[in-house]
Amino acid sequence: MDLKRRVIGKGVLAAAVALAFAGAAHADDVIRIGVLATLEGPFAAGGQDGIRGAELALKQKNGMAGGHKIEFVKGSSNATPDKAVGATRKLVEQDKVQIMIGPLSGDEGIAVKNYSKSQPGVTFINGSSGAQATTLVDPSANFFRFHTEGAQWMVGLGEHALAKGYKKMYLIAEDYGFPYSQVQGFMASYCAKGGHIVGKSWVPLGTKDYSSVVSKIPGDIDAVLVVLGGADAVNFLTQYEQAGGDKPMVGGTITVDQTVLNYKGKRRESLVGTPSAGPMADSLDTPEWKKFVSDYKANFKDGFPSPSLFAFLYYISTKAALEGLDAVKGDLSDGQKKYRAALQKLVVKGPAGDIRIDENRNGVGTTYITEVVKNADGSLASKVIKSVPNVSQTLGLSKAEFQKMGLGSRDVPNCP
Amino acid sequence: MNPTFRRWLLRAVIAIPVAVFVVWACADDAKLFLRTLLNGVTLASLYFVVASGFTLVFGLMRNVNLAHGSLFLLGAYIGWVVGDVTGSWLVAVVAGFLVSALAGLLLQVAVFRHMPGQDLRQTMFTIGLSIVIADLLLWGFGGEIYQFDPPGIIFGRTPMPFIKAYPTYRLVMLATAIVIGVLLWWFLNRTRVGMMIRAGVDDRAMLAAAGTNVQMVFAITFAIGAGLAGFGGVVGGTALSIAPGEDTRYLLASLEVVIVGGMGSIPGAALGALLIGLAEQFGLAYAPTYGVVFTFVIMVLVLAFRPQGLMGKRG
């Protein structure tokens, strides 16, 4: 809180000074970076944690990059594209930031990417938004995403499910963009290697009573693929069990998260062994990850027990922005040409493995396959089973093959 | 057009597509149809328990309590704590009812009796209150998901003809709702206090002049209405789960039920709950993408052709 107040205080002061001297000598040694996250609306808690991630990255470098002092100017949206563009526009056109970090949510990312085309003098680095189309369809030359997205987060899980003997599965997922991507990431390799998704139920976001969906699950399947958000996964599982369902579950990136593992109620034994995948894992056993978690905990007493996905993604994005500045010694002249070239070559040593970017400026990195295990004290935790390195946005397929498949949707891919 | 003819035409417009759907669905997959039917009816019983409290307060007392969802959530959370400490699900159910009833009683005695008939003031106050309660509960219980653990005997499955087996708990929920409905009807129509409540709604001044303590009658009504919300919190938290945001979900469901069924009518709440519950479950099973629309179509139709609700009194 204290840090935030100080940063804001400095921001106000610097803005006043910049106004007074009309951007003279002073502006040269401070580089202003806009940070946009959802500090209101449904993802407010996630957005706040995203800001923590960005602040942590700056703090680890003592507020300096490329020999310049870095100053954050924060903006807020509410997970809607128009609000995200409005806040970005304000940061770019009014606060004159030179680099933008954000936004947080999928559809926001596409909108901000489109806006970035009208501001070629500013470099945009995605915060945590995970829509496939942002960098895959009509990419923008000054929009970078230093992390992987929804479909990439599921790569390798299909093979893992096959290895567990799940040849026929039934899908239950929420009916919007992010699950489409997640399901595509799973099915791309699962279908190609002989798996079958015999049926799909796309349910409206926020469904609580799944009993009629459960009635539709056929009896002759090996497992259920469940791509639902935290609370909904618990509801589904209980109702499935009550109705006599006994097939194992495979989860999406946000299906088996901390909210599910820590839920208050009778521990469901059936949750143990559920595989899932994502760009990070709470139980990752590397020195980099452990340092990240302990730094996070030390700096943010009011934060989560462990950094969330949003903190992790904003941290990486900010780290990339700052390391790019280091590489060019803060030289943002010539329309930031040198800076962008440096970003393109950058390999970010993140808490969960190295990240580089492809020719569309989208992250290529590691995906972790996890499974739910039961601790000695009866609590549930997720354990890393294996890691899949170098996951690209074409999900390991060639560009032509991927284009033939198309972007994920209700009916793509399909292998009944 | 002749009014009788018009009424029959309207009925035919609704009944024929429904009949066609039922025949098609039974021919297509009778088991799925029957299960969905049961799912709809059992979900309706949960909606009925929560909405009957709402209709009691909203309809009979003309009291706009938009904090009904918060009373639901409050009862559920406190019930969970009590259940956790005592280890008994039944005690949790009783605690959920009592805590919310007490909170409702306090609300009526401390607040609503000082603003009778002032709809806008009551609305603004209860909206504000629901936001404060939601934040306090989030602060106290966090964003985690809570789920009750019912006794093993009602958690499993009951063998059923034709569809083989059905979750016992949902059948228990249905039975509970029927019992509550009958008790409420009996209370309102056959007891002295029930008579007073109905009389007070029709003419408060006259009832007071006849020597009845009107405030006492209204406090009892409010306590029962709020208690049913807390009761529903524990019952619903067992079938589904409890998390921040459930308060507005159940408030919205209760509003839909009361609008469709008619304000202040217990049979209306039952009918409204049945329609909403069936629409949700059939939507989910047969047209998941557009399922959400069905509930609102029912609401639009009712408001267009029978604005007082299916069982509501005109005026």
XYZ file of C-alpha atoms in Angstrom:
731
model
C 0.000 0.000 0.000
C 2.814 2.304 1.021
C 4.644 1.561 -2.200
C 1.535 2.198 -4.230
C 0.962 5.548 -2.539
C 4.566 6.513 -3.151
C 4.398 5.590 -6.811
C 1.150 7.462 -7.273
C 2.545 10.421 -5.354
C 5.581 10.504 -7.573
C 3.359 10.188 -10.598
C 1.391 13.265 -9.611
C 4.584 15.192 -8.860
C 6.224 14.173 -12.101
C 3.117 15.044 -14.060
C 3.091 18.503 -12.484
C 6.786 19.002 -13.224
C 6.404 17.743 -16.771
C 3.565 20.165 -17.323
C 5.488 23.085 -15.830
C 8.584 22.544 -17.946
C 6.613 21.374 -20.964
C 8.545 18.134 -21.102
C 12.004 19.762 -21.157
C 15.175 18.347 -19.571
C 13.275 16.324 -16.970
C 11.439 14.014 -19.344
C 14.709 12.652 -20.687
C 15.797 10.716 -17.668
C 12.420 9.290 -16.630
C 10.744 6.684 -18.801
C 7.008 6.516 -18.307
C 5.285 3.154 -18.610
C 1.514 2.811 -18.540
C 0.151 -0.212 -16.667
C -3.438 -1.171 -17.371
C -5.333 -3.836 -15.419
C -8.930 -4.497 -14.368
C -9.143 -2.800 -10.995
C -12.947 -2.899 -11.181
C -15.529 -5.412 -12.368
C -15.474 -9.220 -12.236
C -11.687 -9.568 -12.402
C -10.896 -6.820 -9.873
C -9.033 -9.157 -7.524
C -7.063 -10.610 -10.432
C -6.283 -7.138 -11.783
C -4.971 -6.032 -8.421
C -2.724 -9.054 -8.318
C -1.569 -8.289 -11.861
C -0.452 -4.835 -10.656
C 1.451 -6.544 -7.839
C 3.268 -8.636 -10.412
C 4.226 -5.544 -12.420
C 5.382 -3.704 -9.298
C 7.456 -6.664 -8.206
C 9.308 -6.750 -11.529
C 10.153 -3.044 -11.216
C 11.116 -3.324 -7.579
C 13.551 -6.149 -8.294
C 15.387 -3.692 -10.540
C 15.194 -0.904 -7.956
C 12.900 1.139 -10.165
C 15.564 1.540 -12.882
C 15.987 0.126 -16.383
C 18.526 1.011 -19.085
C 20.016 3.679 -16.820
C 16.726 5.528 -16.525
C 14.291 5.902 -13.731
C 11.033 4.107 -14.539
C 7.725 5.558 -13.606
C 4.435 3.641 -13.703
C 1.217 5.400 -14.632
C -1.678 3.127 -13.766
C -4.985 2.766 -15.558
C -8.033 0.689 -14.798
C -10.668 -1.056 -16.865
C -13.500 -3.449 -16.025
C -12.747 -6.294 -18.467
C -14.793 -4.702 -21.278
C -12.988 -3.836 -24.543
C -14.283 -0.263 -24.788
C -13.211 0.601 -21.251
C -9.795 -0.957 -21.893
C -9.272 1.106 -25.041
C -10.526 4.242 -23.273
C -8.073 3.787 -20.408
C -5.213 2.963 -22.801
C -6.011 6.013 -24.921
C -5.894 8.199 -21.822
C -2.524 6.777 -20.756
C -1.021 7.140 -24.237
C -2.492 10.419 -25.418
C -2.861 12.336 -22.170
C -0.187 10.929 -19.855
C 2.226 10.444 -22.792
C 3.523 7.061 -21.694
C 6.198 5.627 -23.997
C 5.489 1.983 -23.263
C 2.112 0.391 -22.409
C 1.653 -2.803 -20.380
C -1.829 -4.364 -20.410
C -4.644 -5.338 -20.654
C -5.771 -8.278 -18.554
C -8.683 -10.018 -20.254
C -9.102 -11.722 -23.643
C -11.424 -9.443 -25.587
C -9.700 -6.377 -24.156
C -6.444 -7.575 -25.685
C -7.898 -7.683 -29.209
C -9.298 -4.157 -28.827
C -6.053 -2.696 -27.478
C -4.074 -4.454 -30.235
C -6.280 -2.757 -32.824
C -5.797 0.599 -31.113
C -2.014 0.088 -31.055
C -1.988 0.362 -34.843
C -2.982 4.020 -34.564
C -0.068 4.725 -32.191
C 3.065 3.487 -34.001
C 5.307 5.576 -31.720
C 4.361 3.605 -28.602
C 5.288 0.001 -27.823
C 2.458 -2.132 -26.401
C 3.181 -5.170 -24.269
C 0.245 -7.380 -23.376
C -0.500 -7.767 -19.652
C -2.193 -11.135 -19.329
C -4.976 -11.279 -21.922
C -5.057 -14.692 -23.553
C -7.164 -14.552 -26.730
C -5.593 -16.486 -29.604
C -6.680 -13.965 -32.220
C -4.791 -11.036 -30.660
C -1.501 -12.047 -32.234
C -2.688 -14.680 -34.687
C -5.180 -12.677 -36.746
C -4.018 -9.388 -38.239
C -1.124 -8.815 -35.799
C 0.083 -5.313 -34.987
C 3.786 -4.450 -35.465
C 4.062 -2.695 -32.105
C 2.050 -5.152 -29.973
C 4.023 -7.826 -28.096
C 2.841 -10.706 -25.904
C 5.559 -12.199 -23.733
C 3.552 -15.132 -22.533
C 1.640 -18.027 -24.010
C -2.152 -18.022 -24.406
C -5.200 -20.189 -23.588
C -4.699 -22.812 -26.280
C -0.954 -23.132 -25.641
C -1.630 -23.718 -21.939
C -3.336 -27.030 -22.757
C -0.734 -28.440 -25.132
C 0.509 -31.822 -24.004
C -2.537 -32.542 -21.856
C -4.162 -34.463 -24.732
C -1.212 -36.865 -24.955
C -1.195 -37.174 -21.180
C -4.892 -38.125 -21.189
C -4.239 -40.729 -23.883
C -1.338 -42.100 -21.872
C -3.726 -42.542 -18.958
C -5.952 -44.576 -21.273
C -8.680 -41.998 -21.848
C -9.605 -42.762 -25.458
C -13.189 -41.519 -25.429
C -14.104 -38.361 -23.562
C -17.089 -36.061 -23.133
C -16.587 -32.281 -22.947
C -18.254 -29.816 -20.605
C -17.111 -26.221 -20.996
C -18.330 -22.678 -20.662
C -19.549 -21.048 -23.821
C -17.107 -18.212 -24.593
C -13.726 -17.462 -26.144
C -11.295 -18.620 -23.484
C -12.688 -22.177 -23.144
C -12.830 -22.451 -26.966
C -9.085 -21.819 -27.026
C -8.424 -24.172 -24.137
C -10.420 -26.963 -25.733
C -8.611 -26.460 -29.027
C -5.253 -26.694 -27.273
C -6.336 -29.992 -25.783
C -8.064 -31.468 -28.800
C -5.474 -30.533 -31.447
C -3.112 -33.269 -30.341
C -5.700 -35.480 -28.636
C -7.702 -35.920 -31.833
C -4.611 -36.255 -34.027
C -3.312 -39.111 -31.869
C -6.526 -41.124 -31.932
C -8.639 -39.730 -29.107
C -12.350 -39.057 -29.454
C -14.473 -36.338 -27.931
C -17.811 -38.075 -28.340
C -19.940 -35.095 -27.361
C -19.716 -31.495 -26.225
C -21.857 -29.493 -23.827
C -21.230 -25.759 -24.018
C -22.993 -24.273 -21.012
C -23.661 -20.576 -20.353
C -21.119 -18.866 -18.102
C -22.368 -18.913 -14.503
C -24.403 -22.137 -14.699
C -24.700 -23.636 -11.203
C -27.033 -26.582 -11.611
C -25.398 -29.069 -13.970
C -27.740 -31.957 -13.298
C -29.251 -31.913 -16.777
C -25.814 -31.735 -18.374
C -24.801 -34.694 -16.223
C -27.844 -36.592 -17.547
C -26.484 -36.185 -21.049
C -23.065 -37.724 -20.372
C -22.990 -41.119 -22.076
C -21.998 -44.147 -20.047
C -19.403 -45.595 -22.402
C -16.672 -42.957 -22.042
C -13.316 -43.106 -20.284
C -13.185 -39.594 -18.784
C -14.818 -36.165 -18.750
C -12.990 -33.058 -19.953
C -14.145 -30.186 -17.741
C -13.208 -26.614 -18.695
C -15.107 -24.570 -16.114
C -14.072 -21.819 -13.693
C -13.343 -22.625 -10.011
C -16.732 -22.669 -8.214
C -18.507 -24.212 -11.166
C -16.109 -27.148 -11.235
C -16.977 -27.982 -7.614
C -20.700 -27.836 -8.360
C -20.301 -30.025 -11.407
C -18.221 -32.602 -9.606
C -20.620 -32.982 -6.668
C -23.651 -33.291 -8.907
C -21.844 -35.734 -11.170
C -20.945 -37.885 -8.195
C -24.455 -37.722 -6.741
C -25.888 -38.845 -10.036
C -23.618 -41.876 -9.932
C -20.935 -40.654 -12.336
C -17.641 -42.407 -11.679
C -15.500 -41.408 -14.656
C -12.287 -39.507 -13.948
C -11.991 -35.842 -14.781
C -9.474 -33.861 -16.841
C -9.421 -30.144 -16.094
C -8.631 -26.904 -17.893
C -6.128 -24.300 -16.673
C -8.562 -22.560 -14.329
C -10.640 -25.633 -13.459
C -8.445 -27.155 -10.790
C -7.042 -23.977 -9.248
C -6.575 -22.961 -5.635
C -10.286 -22.221 -5.146
C -11.131 -25.801 -5.995
C -8.307 -27.371 -4.033
C -9.100 -25.285 -0.945
C -12.869 -25.437 -1.035
C -14.679 -25.839 2.259
C -16.567 -29.072 2.410
C -16.009 -32.792 2.340
C -12.890 -33.631 0.337
C -13.905 -35.396 -2.786
C -11.591 -38.344 -3.298
C -12.526 -38.338 -6.943
C -10.608 -35.095 -7.423
C -7.310 -36.866 -6.688
C -5.469 -37.745 -9.870
C -7.212 -35.109 -11.999
C -4.729 -33.860 -14.589
C -4.656 -30.252 -15.769
C -2.216 -27.911 -17.503
C -1.073 -24.298 -17.496
C 1.810 -21.842 -17.972
C 2.776 -22.070 -14.296
C 2.211 -24.389 -11.354
C 2.051 -23.478 -7.689
C 4.142 -26.466 -6.743
C 6.912 -25.842 -9.270
C 10.178 -26.990 -7.730
C 12.748 -24.680 -9.324
C 14.867 -22.017 -7.584
C 13.470 -19.339 -9.950
C 9.874 -20.117 -9.035
C 10.629 -20.328 -5.323
C 12.422 -16.965 -5.420
C 9.450 -15.428 -7.256
C 7.007 -16.726 -4.647
C 9.117 -15.611 -1.693
C 9.687 -12.146 -3.236
C 5.957 -11.846 -3.847
C 5.142 -12.839 -0.293
C 7.743 -10.493 1.188
C 6.532 -7.491 -0.792
C 2.778 -7.915 -0.606
C 1.482 -8.761 2.811
C -2.059 -8.198 1.555
C -1.581 -10.457 -1.474
C -2.689 -14.036 -2.080
C -0.957 -16.940 -0.283
C 0.790 -17.640 -3.587
C 1.003 -15.423 -6.698
C -1.973 -15.845 -9.008
C -1.833 -16.471 -12.741
C -2.345 -12.729 -13.314
C 0.532 -11.705 -11.033
C 2.735 -14.193 -12.837
C 1.798 -12.965 -16.336
C 2.072 -9.243 -15.520
C 5.397 -9.939 -13.850
C 6.791 -11.557 -16.996
C 5.372 -8.851 -19.259
C 6.903 -6.064 -17.146
C 10.177 -7.921 -16.827
C 10.344 -8.169 -20.622
C 9.619 -4.441 -21.018
C 12.383 -3.527 -18.557
C 14.962 -5.964 -19.911
C 14.323 -4.610 -23.390
C 15.127 -1.144 -22.058
C 18.334 -2.478 -20.504
C 19.381 -3.934 -23.834
C 19.121 -0.572 -25.623
C 20.254 1.471 -22.603
C 16.950 3.282 -22.533
C 17.210 4.484 -26.111
C 13.654 4.973 -27.361
C 14.525 7.274 -30.243
C 13.701 6.689 -33.917
C 10.153 5.559 -33.221
C 11.428 2.940 -30.717
C 12.901 0.873 -33.587
C 15.931 -0.313 -31.644
C 13.832 -1.129 -28.602
C 11.485 -3.327 -30.608
C 14.372 -5.116 -32.285
C 15.779 -5.811 -28.824
C 12.437 -7.144 -27.591
C 12.231 -9.448 -30.595
C 15.598 -10.984 -29.671
C 14.898 -11.077 -25.941
C 14.717 -14.317 -23.999
C 13.031 -13.629 -20.661
C 14.170 -15.844 -17.810
C 10.790 -16.137 -16.117
C 9.876 -17.844 -12.846
C 8.422 -20.757 -14.814
C 10.984 -21.117 -17.574
C 12.320 -19.084 -20.478
C 10.033 -17.164 -22.793
C 10.867 -15.898 -26.264
C 8.552 -14.524 -28.924
C 7.734 -15.673 -32.437
C 7.419 -13.642 -35.654
C 3.889 -12.548 -34.637
C 5.402 -11.313 -31.339
C 3.580 -13.972 -29.305
C 5.226 -15.913 -26.495
C 6.754 -19.341 -26.952
C 7.292 -21.071 -23.643
C 6.740 -24.019 -21.383
C 3.440 -25.619 -20.430
C 3.231 -27.621 -17.212
C 1.097 -30.736 -16.851
C -0.064 -31.150 -13.261
C -2.078 -33.666 -11.310
C -4.015 -33.332 -8.067
C -2.408 -35.259 -5.215
C -3.437 -35.811 -1.631
C -1.044 -34.631 1.077
C -0.399 -36.590 4.270
C -2.724 -34.231 6.182
C -5.580 -34.871 3.775
C -5.331 -31.531 1.964
C -5.203 -31.449 -1.822
C -2.393 -29.958 -3.887
C -1.339 -29.935 -7.500
C 1.900 -31.624 -8.460
C 3.908 -31.093 -11.635
C 3.967 -34.295 -13.679
C 5.916 -33.064 -16.657
C 6.744 -29.948 -18.612
C 6.300 -29.385 -22.331
C 8.925 -26.897 -23.559
C 8.753 -24.558 -26.563
C 5.007 -24.529 -27.045
C 4.217 -22.303 -30.013
C 0.949 -20.646 -30.912
C 0.360 -23.165 -33.691
C 0.242 -25.836 -30.960
C 3.126 -27.814 -32.379
C 1.541 -28.040 -35.836
C 2.964 -26.467 -38.942
C 1.510 -23.122 -39.891
C -0.387 -24.608 -42.842
C -1.841 -27.407 -40.734
C -2.918 -24.967 -38.065
C -4.549 -22.662 -40.578
C -6.429 -25.602 -42.012
C -7.861 -26.318 -38.566
C -8.732 -22.663 -37.891
C -9.189 -20.923 -34.546
C -10.948 -22.771 -31.758
C -14.739 -22.504 -31.618
C -17.717 -24.607 -30.546
C -17.248 -26.983 -33.464
C -13.509 -26.669 -34.126
C -11.728 -29.038 -33.696
C -14.058 -31.996 -33.883
C -13.400 -35.731 -33.522
C -16.523 -37.589 -32.364
C -62.289 -11.107 -31.207
C -64.460 -12.975 -28.749
C -62.611 -13.064 -25.369
C -63.221 -16.780 -24.785
C -61.923 -17.562 -28.241
C -58.923 -15.349 -27.594
C -58.116 -17.133 -24.366
C -58.319 -20.523 -26.077
C -56.179 -19.297 -28.937
C -53.520 -18.141 -26.491
C -53.604 -21.473 -24.695
C -53.266 -23.321 -27.973
C -50.316 -21.152 -29.035
C -48.490 -22.197 -25.861
C -49.742 -25.777 -25.506
C -49.213 -27.048 -29.039
C -45.437 -26.344 -29.274
C -44.978 -27.750 -25.761
C -46.874 -30.908 -26.692
C -44.882 -31.286 -29.910
C -41.647 -30.907 -27.961
C -42.681 -33.473 -25.329
C -43.584 -36.054 -27.991
C -40.358 -35.424 -29.885
C -38.194 -35.511 -26.730
C -39.791 -38.761 -25.488
C -39.284 -40.388 -28.855
C -35.714 -39.116 -29.070
C -34.450 -40.074 -25.608
C -37.145 -40.694 -23.024
C -34.647 -41.238 -20.227
C -33.004 -37.854 -20.774
C -36.424 -36.221 -20.928
C -37.571 -37.757 -17.641
C -34.336 -36.922 -15.887
C -34.455 -33.348 -17.089
C -38.047 -33.147 -15.926
C -37.033 -34.334 -12.459
C -34.038 -31.989 -12.450
C -36.328 -29.092 -13.288
C -38.838 -29.970 -10.608
C -36.183 -30.418 -7.931
C -34.423 -27.169 -8.863
C -37.843 -25.525 -8.710
C -38.295 -26.793 -5.168
C -35.117 -24.959 -4.137
C -36.303 -21.781 -5.850
C -39.680 -22.177 -4.168
C -38.187 -22.375 -0.665
C -36.222 -19.143 -1.197
C -38.908 -17.317 -3.161
C -41.789 -18.212 -0.821
C -40.081 -16.128 1.876
C -39.632 -13.347 -0.627
C -43.241 -13.421 -1.778
C -44.451 -13.457 1.816
C -42.605 -10.229 2.591
C -42.796 -8.572 -0.807
C -46.392 -9.412 -1.582
C -48.208 -9.513 1.728
C -46.394 -6.644 3.438
C -45.697 -4.546 0.311
C -42.145 -4.469 1.589
C -39.431 -4.336 -1.043
C -36.647 -6.340 0.540
C -33.841 -6.493 -1.998
C -31.568 -7.811 0.746
C -33.364 -11.173 0.574
C -30.371 -12.686 -1.224
C -28.056 -11.438 1.519
C -30.218 -13.138 4.144
C -29.888 -16.308 2.050
C -26.102 -16.036 2.021
C -25.879 -15.061 5.694
C -27.924 -18.076 6.770
C -25.830 -20.344 4.561
C -22.463 -19.164 5.905
C -23.499 -19.194 9.571
C -25.169 -22.549 9.012
C -21.932 -23.869 7.559
C -19.928 -22.744 10.601
C -22.467 -24.279 12.976
C -22.533 -27.487 10.951
C -18.737 -27.596 10.990
C -18.572 -27.204 14.765
C -21.411 -29.540 15.669
C -20.838 -31.992 12.835
C -24.556 -32.197 12.208
C -26.178 -31.148 8.983
C -29.628 -30.916 10.564
C -28.353 -28.494 13.195
C -26.849 -26.444 10.357
C -30.247 -26.267 8.648
C -31.924 -25.114 11.862
C -29.148 -22.590 12.518
C -29.458 -21.196 8.998
C -33.167 -20.643 9.527
C -32.801 -19.102 12.989
C -29.931 -16.752 12.120
C -31.679 -15.316 9.090
C -34.999 -15.127 10.942
C -33.301 -13.146 13.692
C -31.615 -10.859 11.172
C -34.977 -10.344 9.445
C -36.664 -9.593 12.753
C -34.014 -6.975 13.542
C -34.461 -5.429 10.100
C -38.211 -5.134 10.494
C -38.137 -3.822 14.065
C -35.188 -1.454 13.654
C -35.701 -0.219 10.111
C -38.791 -1.084 8.111
C -41.377 -0.171 10.719
C -40.030 3.367 10.501
C -40.585 3.637 6.778
C -43.940 2.001 6.034
C -45.229 2.415 2.511
C -42.133 4.269 1.327
C -41.165 1.957 -1.514
C -38.262 3.968 -2.853
C -36.659 4.461 0.542
C -36.991 0.766 1.343
C -35.549 -0.196 -2.020
C -32.536 2.077 -1.703
C -31.941 0.999 1.877
C -32.068 -2.720 1.094
C -29.834 -2.374 -1.969
C -27.267 -0.560 0.154
C -27.619 -3.128 2.900
C -27.150 -6.036 0.499
C -23.881 -4.520 -0.755
C -22.613 -4.002 2.801
C -23.563 -7.539 3.861
C -21.993 -9.052 0.732
C -18.717 -7.234 1.446
C -18.744 -8.167 5.116
C -19.313 -11.822 4.223
C -16.526 -11.681 1.655
C -14.281 -10.214 4.329
C -15.230 -12.831 6.906
C -15.469 -15.953 4.763
C -13.258 -15.108 1.789
C -13.847 -16.040 -1.820
C -13.692 -19.795 -1.203
C -16.412 -22.184 -2.176
C -18.406 -23.739 0.655
C -20.346 -26.916 0.315
C -22.399 -28.679 2.971
C -21.989 -32.327 3.687
C -25.390 -33.949 4.182
C -25.782 -37.192 6.123
C -24.659 -40.153 4.025
C -28.163 -41.575 3.938
C -29.476 -38.734 1.790
C -26.327 -38.159 -0.286
C -26.474 -41.280 -2.426
C -28.921 -42.427 -5.066
C -32.435 -43.783 -4.886
C -33.478 -46.484 -7.329
C -36.242 -45.244 -9.580
C -38.324 -46.991 -12.204
C -37.356 -46.327 -15.809
C -34.440 -43.928 -15.163
C -32.726 -46.467 -12.860
C -31.537 -44.086 -10.137
C -31.783 -40.463 -9.067
C -29.783 -38.440 -6.480
C -31.566 -38.882 -3.152
C -30.746 -35.398 -1.957
C -32.680 -33.748 -4.754
C -35.712 -35.868 -3.926
C -35.369 -34.830 -0.280
C -35.265 -31.218 -1.448
C -38.509 -31.743 -3.363
C -40.208 -33.306 -0.337
C -38.979 -30.446 1.879
C -40.428 -27.866 -0.480
C -43.789 -29.611 -0.559
C -43.877 -29.756 3.247
C -42.966 -26.066 3.506
C -45.573 -25.122 0.940
C -48.321 -27.015 2.780
C -47.226 -25.592 6.147
C -47.238 -22.042 4.781
C -50.669 -22.506 3.281
C -51.960 -23.916 6.539
C -50.333 -21.112 8.539
C -51.793 -18.346 6.400
C -55.248 -19.809 5.922
C -55.974 -21.801 9.031
C -54.252 -20.091 11.957
C -55.094 -16.946 13.867
C -51.775 -15.241 13.111
C -52.155 -16.096 9.439
C -55.591 -14.538 9.458
C -54.153 -11.430 11.069
C -51.445 -11.218 8.438
C -53.997 -11.346 5.652
C -56.214 -8.846 7.398
C -53.280 -6.508 8.038
C -52.372 -6.512 4.386
C -55.902 -5.565 3.373
C -56.375 -2.822 5.939
C -53.699 -2.157 8.470
C -55.511 0.681 10.262
C -58.667 -1.373 10.724
C -56.735 -4.309 12.123
C -54.935 -2.027 14.587
C -58.264 -0.475 15.593
C -59.577 -3.954 16.322
C -56.918 -4.213 18.993
C -54.279 -6.289 17.219
C -50.618 -5.456 17.583
C -49.922 -4.908 13.881
C -46.189 -4.414 14.304
C -45.953 -7.764 16.048
C -47.760 -9.504 13.189
C -45.496 -7.923 10.608
C -42.372 -8.764 12.598
C -43.425 -12.418 12.687
C -44.045 -12.427 8.938
C -40.694 -10.850 8.202
C -38.883 -13.284 10.501
C -40.475 -16.284 8.773
C -39.749 -14.885 5.313
C -36.124 -14.180 6.164
C -35.774 -17.511 7.954
C -36.908 -19.347 4.819
C -34.125 -17.579 2.902
C -31.531 -18.799 5.423
C -33.074 -22.282 5.349
C -32.830 -22.231 1.571
C -29.198 -21.144 1.926
C -28.229 -24.340 3.717
C -30.449 -26.585 1.581
C -29.211 -24.942 -1.617
C -25.606 -24.905 -0.433
C -25.828 -28.673 -0.105
C -27.266 -29.275 -3.550
C -25.081 -26.683 -5.268
C -22.547 -24.550 -3.386
C -22.105 -21.244 -1.598
C -19.761 -18.539 -2.870
C -19.766 -14.731 -3.144
C -22.296 -13.669 -5.769
C -24.866 -16.336 -4.933
C -26.889 -13.666 -3.095
C -27.723 -11.736 -6.259
C -28.325 -14.946 -8.192
C -30.999 -16.122 -5.775
C -32.461 -12.632 -5.456
C -32.878 -12.536 -9.226
C -34.366 -16.038 -9.270
C -36.790 -15.053 -6.482
C -37.799 -11.914 -8.379
C -38.452 -13.963 -11.513
C -40.500 -16.512 -9.567
C -42.580 -13.832 -7.871
C -43.160 -11.881 -11.075
C -44.258 -15.000 -12.945
C -46.288 -16.472 -10.092
C -47.852 -13.309 -8.751
C -46.939 -11.302 -5.680
C -47.949 -12.604 -2.291
C -49.367 -15.871 -3.529
C -47.810 -19.052 -2.143
C -49.336 -21.266 -4.871
C -48.133 -18.606 -7.316
C -44.586 -18.951 -5.995
C -44.838 -22.719 -6.457
C -46.078 -22.368 -10.032
C -43.532 -19.653 -10.852
C -40.681 -21.704 -9.391
C -41.799 -24.733 -11.374
C -41.858 -22.802 -14.660
C -38.491 -21.132 -14.050
C -36.825 -24.335 -12.849
C -38.135 -26.373 -15.791
C -37.169 -23.658 -18.279
C -33.615 -23.573 -16.904
C -33.095 -27.323 -16.938
C -34.736 -28.010 -20.296
C -32.822 -25.086 -21.750
C -29.569 -26.507 -20.416
C -30.260 -30.009 -21.711
C -31.737 -29.242 -25.121
C -30.458 -25.807 -26.133
C -27.572 -24.869 -23.832
C -26.535 -21.812 -25.819
C -29.948 -20.190 -25.780
C -31.201 -21.750 -22.541
C -30.873 -18.508 -20.574
C -33.386 -16.845 -22.861
C -36.266 -19.197 -21.950
C -36.642 -17.854 -18.424
C -36.905 -14.344 -19.725
C -39.311 -15.345 -22.484
C -41.614 -16.722 -19.795
C -41.281 -13.472 -17.872
C -42.002 -11.361 -20.946
C -45.052 -13.458 -21.852
C -46.453 -13.242 -18.333
C -45.869 -9.498 -18.105
C -47.439 -8.980 -21.522
C -50.580 -11.067 -21.060
C -51.031 -11.279 -17.301
C -49.024 -8.507 -15.613
C -50.307 -9.358 -12.138
C -48.670 -12.797 -12.396
C -50.262 -16.178 -13.076
C -51.843 -16.465 -9.618
C -51.762 -12.807 -8.644
C -54.804 -10.741 -7.770
C -55.553 -7.849 -10.042
C -55.029 -4.344 -8.647
